[in-house]
């Protein structure tokens, strides 16, 4: 049996701002695996490269070095568009396509050649607390929190095997956030979709995840069951980070 997603020794650097500037190393030796139906929280201070790592896993960005595999097949052997049918990414800042909400929900199905399931779209809108939303509305007119949920539903409709979630509840109020958390937990149980969830909300991390990946010091420093990461982090950086949210910051 292969892992659903596996990566070994990923390295990523970015060019400096000026011409001829040295490249800046963002992270190195980043290794971990995602199993089917996993629920993983990806934590770490701002700027550690959480979004960049998710984008590399979704083949929206390229790594400098390392090995990335989907069901045991190297990324080098799979077209990124095919890869992204199995590995979905929901961005930190939702981007709406032109047209109505329904156009947005349909477009991705069309691009991937899969049928549009209007009933499921309706049920998901309901579950995400968007029961009042008129799908004939222009997507560009939605609020930030509405856009985030529509873009999440757009990704769920493709039924990826792994879904990479980048701070998707950042612009939601408490009830919106709880709706999304519950809907995704149910979806994970029913569909077996693996979730990798970036969040700065440590209470949310504890609620939604089974494992925690913690990025610090230019690498993936800890990979542990969520309960043991919060109870007893292995590193000084992990201890400092885990205790900073004990009061349930942001709730
Ligand atoms: N295309 C790019 N070119 C140059 N630098 C970049 C690029 N993309 C990201 N970076 C830099 O890489 C670093 C990590 O960015 P990233 O967005 O992955 O961090 P993050 O952990 O998701 O942070 P946050 O928690 O604030 O979202 C940042 O310093 C960012 O400026
Ligand atoms: Mg980010």
CSV table of C-alpha atoms and ligand atoms in Angstrom, one decimal:
chain,number,residue,atom,x,y,z
A,1,UNK,CA,0.0,0.0,0.0
A,2,UNK,CA,1.3,3.4,-0.9
A,3,UNK,CA,0.6,6.6,0.9
A,4,UNK,CA,-1.8,8.9,-0.8
A,5,UNK,CA,0.7,11.7,-0.9
A,6,UNK,CA,4.3,11.5,0.1
A,7,UNK,CA,7.1,14.0,0.0
A,8,UNK,CA,10.8,13.7,0.9
A,9,UNK,CA,13.4,16.3,1.4
A,10,UNK,CA,11.5,19.1,-0.3
A,11,UNK,CA,13.5,22.3,-0.7
A,12,UNK,CA,12.2,25.7,-1.8
A,13,UNK,CA,14.0,29.0,-2.2
A,14,UNK,CA,13.0,32.3,-3.8
A,15,UNK,CA,15.0,34.8,-5.8
A,16,UNK,CA,16.0,37.9,-3.9
A,17,UNK,CA,14.2,41.2,-4.6
A,18,UNK,CA,17.1,42.7,-6.6
A,19,UNK,CA,18.8,41.5,-9.7
A,20,UNK,CA,21.7,39.3,-8.8
A,21,UNK,CA,20.6,39.0,-5.2
A,22,UNK,CA,21.2,35.6,-3.6
A,23,UNK,CA,18.4,33.2,-3.4
A,24,UNK,CA,16.7,33.0,0.0
A,25,UNK,CA,16.1,29.5,1.3
A,26,UNK,CA,12.6,29.2,2.6
A,27,UNK,CA,12.7,25.5,3.7
A,28,UNK,CA,14.7,22.4,3.3
A,29,UNK,CA,14.4,18.7,4.2
A,30,UNK,CA,10.6,18.8,4.4
A,31,UNK,CA,9.3,15.2,4.5
A,32,UNK,CA,6.0,13.7,5.5
A,33,UNK,CA,3.1,11.6,4.2
A,34,UNK,CA,-0.6,11.8,3.9
A,35,UNK,CA,-2.8,8.7,4.2
A,36,UNK,CA,-6.3,8.4,2.8
A,37,UNK,CA,-8.9,10.1,5.1
A,38,UNK,CA,-6.1,11.7,7.1
A,39,UNK,CA,-6.9,15.0,9.0
A,40,UNK,CA,-3.7,17.0,9.3
A,41,UNK,CA,-3.2,20.5,10.8
A,42,UNK,CA,-0.3,22.4,9.2
A,43,UNK,CA,0.9,25.0,11.8
A,44,UNK,CA,3.7,27.5,12.1
A,45,UNK,CA,4.4,31.2,12.4
A,46,UNK,CA,3.7,33.5,9.5
A,47,UNK,CA,6.2,33.3,6.7
A,48,UNK,CA,7.4,29.8,7.4
A,49,UNK,CA,6.2,28.6,4.1
A,50,UNK,CA,2.9,26.8,4.9
A,51,UNK,CA,1.1,28.2,1.8
A,52,UNK,CA,4.1,27.6,-0.4
A,53,UNK,CA,4.2,23.9,0.8
A,54,UNK,CA,0.5,23.4,0.0
A,55,UNK,CA,1.0,25.0,-3.4
A,56,UNK,CA,3.9,22.7,-4.1
A,57,UNK,CA,1.8,19.7,-3.1
A,58,UNK,CA,-1.0,20.9,-5.4
A,59,UNK,CA,1.6,21.4,-8.2
A,60,UNK,CA,0.8,25.1,-8.4
A,61,UNK,CA,4.4,25.9,-7.5
A,62,UNK,CA,7.6,24.1,-8.1
A,63,UNK,CA,10.1,22.7,-5.6
A,64,UNK,CA,13.9,23.2,-6.0
A,65,UNK,CA,14.7,19.6,-4.9
A,66,UNK,CA,13.0,16.6,-3.4
A,67,UNK,CA,10.6,13.9,-4.3
A,68,UNK,CA,6.8,14.2,-4.4
A,69,UNK,CA,4.6,11.2,-5.0
A,70,UNK,CA,0.9,10.5,-5.4
A,71,UNK,CA,-0.2,6.9,-4.7
A,72,UNK,CA,3.5,6.0,-5.2
A,73,UNK,CA,3.8,7.7,-8.6
A,74,UNK,CA,6.4,10.5,-8.9
A,75,UNK,CA,5.1,14.0,-9.7
A,76,UNK,CA,7.5,14.0,-12.6
A,77,UNK,CA,5.4,11.3,-14.3
A,78,UNK,CA,2.0,13.0,-13.9
A,79,UNK,CA,0.6,16.1,-15.8
A,80,UNK,CA,-0.2,18.8,-13.2
A,81,UNK,CA,-3.8,19.1,-14.5
A,82,UNK,CA,-4.4,15.4,-13.9
A,83,UNK,CA,-2.7,15.7,-10.5
A,84,UNK,CA,-5.0,18.5,-9.4
A,85,UNK,CA,-8.1,16.3,-10.0
A,86,UNK,CA,-6.9,14.3,-7.0
A,87,UNK,CA,-5.2,17.0,-5.0
A,88,UNK,CA,-7.4,20.1,-4.5
A,89,UNK,CA,-6.2,23.4,-3.1
A,90,UNK,CA,-8.4,26.1,-1.5
A,91,UNK,CA,-6.5,29.4,-1.4
A,92,UNK,CA,-6.1,31.7,1.5
A,93,UNK,CA,-7.7,34.5,-0.6
A,94,UNK,CA,-10.5,33.0,-2.6
A,95,UNK,CA,-10.5,33.9,-6.3
A,96,UNK,CA,-13.9,33.9,-8.0
A,97,UNK,CA,-14.2,33.3,-11.7
A,98,UNK,CA,-16.3,35.7,-13.8
A,99,UNK,CA,-20.1,35.1,-13.7
A,100,UNK,CA,-22.6,34.0,-11.1
A,101,UNK,CA,-22.1,31.8,-8.1
A,102,UNK,CA,-23.6,28.9,-10.1
A,103,UNK,CA,-21.2,29.6,-13.0
A,104,UNK,CA,-18.4,29.3,-10.5
A,105,UNK,CA,-19.7,26.0,-9.1
A,106,UNK,CA,-20.1,24.6,-12.6
A,107,UNK,CA,-17.0,25.8,-14.3
A,108,UNK,CA,-14.6,23.6,-12.6
A,109,UNK,CA,-16.7,20.5,-13.3
A,110,UNK,CA,-16.7,21.5,-16.9
A,111,UNK,CA,-12.9,22.0,-17.0
A,112,UNK,CA,-12.4,18.6,-15.5
A,113,UNK,CA,-15.1,16.9,-17.6
A,114,UNK,CA,-17.1,15.7,-14.7
A,115,UNK,CA,-20.9,16.2,-14.3
A,116,UNK,CA,-22.2,19.1,-12.2
A,117,UNK,CA,-24.2,17.8,-9.3
A,118,UNK,CA,-26.6,20.6,-8.5
A,119,UNK,CA,-28.3,18.7,-5.6
A,120,UNK,CA,-25.0,18.2,-3.9
A,121,UNK,CA,-24.0,21.9,-4.5
A,122,UNK,CA,-27.2,23.0,-2.8
A,123,UNK,CA,-26.7,20.7,0.2
A,124,UNK,CA,-23.2,22.0,0.6
A,125,UNK,CA,-24.3,25.6,0.4
A,126,UNK,CA,-26.8,24.7,3.1
A,127,UNK,CA,-24.3,23.0,5.4
A,128,UNK,CA,-21.9,25.9,5.0
A,129,UNK,CA,-24.5,28.3,6.3
A,130,UNK,CA,-25.2,29.8,2.8
A,131,UNK,CA,-28.8,28.7,2.6
A,132,UNK,CA,-29.9,32.3,1.9
A,133,UNK,CA,-27.4,32.8,-0.9
A,134,UNK,CA,-28.9,33.3,-4.4
A,135,UNK,CA,-26.7,31.3,-6.8
A,136,UNK,CA,-27.8,33.7,-9.6
A,137,UNK,CA,-25.8,36.5,-7.8
A,138,UNK,CA,-22.6,37.8,-9.4
A,139,UNK,CA,-19.7,36.0,-7.6
A,140,UNK,CA,-17.7,39.2,-7.6
A,141,UNK,CA,-20.4,40.8,-5.3
A,142,UNK,CA,-20.0,38.2,-2.5
A,143,UNK,CA,-18.4,39.0,0.8
A,144,UNK,CA,-15.0,37.6,1.6
A,145,UNK,CA,-16.4,34.9,3.8
A,146,UNK,CA,-19.0,33.9,1.2
A,147,UNK,CA,-16.3,33.7,-1.5
A,148,UNK,CA,-14.2,31.5,0.7
A,149,UNK,CA,-17.1,29.0,1.2
A,150,UNK,CA,-18.1,29.1,-2.5
A,151,UNK,CA,-14.5,28.3,-3.4
A,152,UNK,CA,-14.4,25.5,-0.9
A,153,UNK,CA,-17.6,24.0,-2.3
A,154,UNK,CA,-16.2,24.4,-5.8
A,155,UNK,CA,-13.3,22.2,-4.8
A,156,UNK,CA,-15.4,19.6,-2.9
A,157,UNK,CA,-17.6,19.1,-6.0
A,158,UNK,CA,-14.6,17.7,-7.8
A,159,UNK,CA,-14.2,15.0,-5.1
A,160,UNK,CA,-10.5,15.2,-4.8
A,161,UNK,CA,-8.7,12.5,-2.8
A,162,UNK,CA,-6.8,15.1,-0.8
A,163,UNK,CA,-7.9,18.7,-0.1
A,164,UNK,CA,-5.4,21.3,1.0
A,165,UNK,CA,-7.1,24.1,2.9
A,166,UNK,CA,-5.3,27.4,3.4
A,167,UNK,CA,-6.8,29.4,6.3
A,168,UNK,CA,-10.2,28.9,4.7
A,169,UNK,CA,-12.2,30.2,7.7
A,170,UNK,CA,-10.0,33.3,8.3
A,171,UNK,CA,-12.8,35.7,7.3
A,172,UNK,CA,-15.7,33.9,9.0
A,173,UNK,CA,-17.5,34.6,12.2
A,174,UNK,CA,-17.8,31.9,14.8
A,175,UNK,CA,-20.9,30.3,13.5
A,176,UNK,CA,-19.7,30.3,9.9
A,177,UNK,CA,-16.4,28.8,11.1
A,178,UNK,CA,-18.2,26.0,13.0
A,179,UNK,CA,-20.4,25.2,10.1
A,180,UNK,CA,-17.4,24.8,7.8
A,181,UNK,CA,-15.6,22.7,10.4
A,182,UNK,CA,-18.5,20.4,10.9
A,183,UNK,CA,-19.3,20.1,7.1
A,184,UNK,CA,-15.7,19.2,6.4
A,185,UNK,CA,-15.5,16.7,9.3
A,186,UNK,CA,-18.6,14.9,7.9
A,187,UNK,CA,-17.3,15.0,4.3
A,188,UNK,CA,-14.0,13.5,5.5
A,189,UNK,CA,-15.8,10.7,7.2
A,190,UNK,CA,-18.2,10.0,4.4
A,191,UNK,CA,-16.0,10.5,1.4
A,192,UNK,CA,-12.6,9.5,2.9
A,193,UNK,CA,-11.1,12.7,1.6
A,194,UNK,CA,-7.8,13.5,3.3
A,195,UNK,CA,-7.6,17.1,4.7
A,196,UNK,CA,-4.5,19.2,5.2
A,197,UNK,CA,-5.6,22.3,7.0
A,198,UNK,CA,-3.4,25.4,7.5
A,199,UNK,CA,-4.7,27.5,10.4
A,200,UNK,CA,-3.5,30.0,13.0
A,201,UNK,CA,-6.4,29.1,15.2
A,202,UNK,CA,-5.0,26.4,17.6
A,203,UNK,CA,-8.4,25.6,19.0
A,204,UNK,CA,-9.5,24.8,15.4
A,205,UNK,CA,-6.4,22.7,14.8
A,206,UNK,CA,-7.2,20.6,17.9
A,207,UNK,CA,-10.8,20.2,16.8
A,208,UNK,CA,-10.3,19.3,13.1
A,209,UNK,CA,-7.0,17.3,13.0
A,210,UNK,CA,-5.7,13.9,14.0
A,211,UNK,CA,-2.0,14.8,13.2
A,212,UNK,CA,-0.1,18.0,13.3
A,213,UNK,CA,2.7,19.2,11.1
A,214,UNK,CA,4.6,22.1,12.6
A,215,UNK,CA,6.9,24.2,10.5
A,216,UNK,CA,9.7,26.3,12.1
A,217,UNK,CA,13.4,27.0,11.6
A,218,UNK,CA,13.2,26.4,7.8
A,219,UNK,CA,11.8,22.9,7.9
A,220,UNK,CA,8.9,20.6,9.0
A,221,UNK,CA,10.1,20.4,12.6
A,222,UNK,CA,7.5,18.2,14.1
A,223,UNK,CA,5.0,15.6,12.8
A,224,UNK,CA,3.0,14.0,15.6
A,225,UNK,CA,-0.5,13.1,16.7
A,226,UNK,CA,-2.2,16.4,17.4
A,227,UNK,CA,-3.0,15.4,21.0
A,228,UNK,CA,0.7,14.7,21.7
A,229,UNK,CA,1.9,17.8,19.8
A,230,UNK,CA,-0.1,20.0,22.1
A,231,UNK,CA,0.5,18.0,25.3
A,232,UNK,CA,4.2,17.5,24.8
A,233,UNK,CA,5.9,19.1,21.8
A,234,UNK,CA,9.4,17.6,21.2
A,235,UNK,CA,11.2,20.9,20.4
A,236,UNK,CA,11.6,24.2,22.2
A,237,UNK,CA,10.1,26.0,19.2
A,238,UNK,CA,7.1,23.6,19.3
A,239,UNK,CA,6.6,24.2,23.0
A,240,UNK,CA,6.6,27.9,22.6
A,241,UNK,CA,4.2,27.8,19.7
A,242,UNK,CA,1.8,25.3,21.3
A,243,UNK,CA,1.5,27.2,24.5
A,244,UNK,CA,1.0,30.6,22.8
A,245,UNK,CA,-2.6,29.5,21.9
A,246,UNK,CA,-3.6,27.7,25.2
A,247,UNK,CA,-6.2,30.4,25.8
A,248,UNK,CA,-7.9,29.7,22.4
A,249,UNK,CA,-6.7,32.8,20.7
A,250,UNK,CA,-9.2,34.2,18.2
A,251,UNK,CA,-12.3,32.4,19.7
B,1,LIG,N1,6.6,34.0,-5.4
B,1,LIG,C1,7.3,34.4,-4.4
B,1,LIG,N2,8.5,35.1,-4.6
B,1,LIG,C2,9.3,35.5,-3.6
B,1,LIG,N3,9.0,35.2,-2.3
B,1,LIG,C3,7.9,34.5,-2.0
B,1,LIG,C4,7.0,34.0,-3.0
B,1,LIG,N4,6.0,33.3,-2.4
B,1,LIG,C5,6.2,33.4,-1.1
B,1,LIG,N5,7.4,34.1,-0.9
B,1,LIG,C6,7.9,34.3,0.5
B,1,LIG,O1,8.1,33.0,1.1
B,1,LIG,C7,7.8,33.2,2.5
B,1,LIG,C8,6.8,32.2,2.9
B,1,LIG,O2,5.5,32.5,2.4
B,1,LIG,P1,4.2,31.6,2.7
B,1,LIG,O3,3.1,32.4,2.1
B,1,LIG,O4,4.4,30.3,2.2
B,1,LIG,O5,4.2,31.6,4.3
B,1,LIG,P2,3.0,31.2,5.3
B,1,LIG,O6,3.6,30.2,6.2
B,1,LIG,O7,1.9,30.7,4.5
B,1,LIG,O8,2.6,32.5,6.0
B,1,LIG,P3,1.2,33.0,6.6
B,1,LIG,O9,0.9,32.3,7.8
B,1,LIG,O10,1.4,34.5,6.8
B,1,LIG,O11,0.2,32.8,5.5
B,1,LIG,C9,7.4,34.6,2.7
B,1,LIG,O12,8.5,35.4,3.2
B,1,LIG,C10,7.0,35.1,1.3
B,1,LIG,O13,7.3,36.5,1.2
B,2,LIG,MG1,-0.1,31.3,4.2
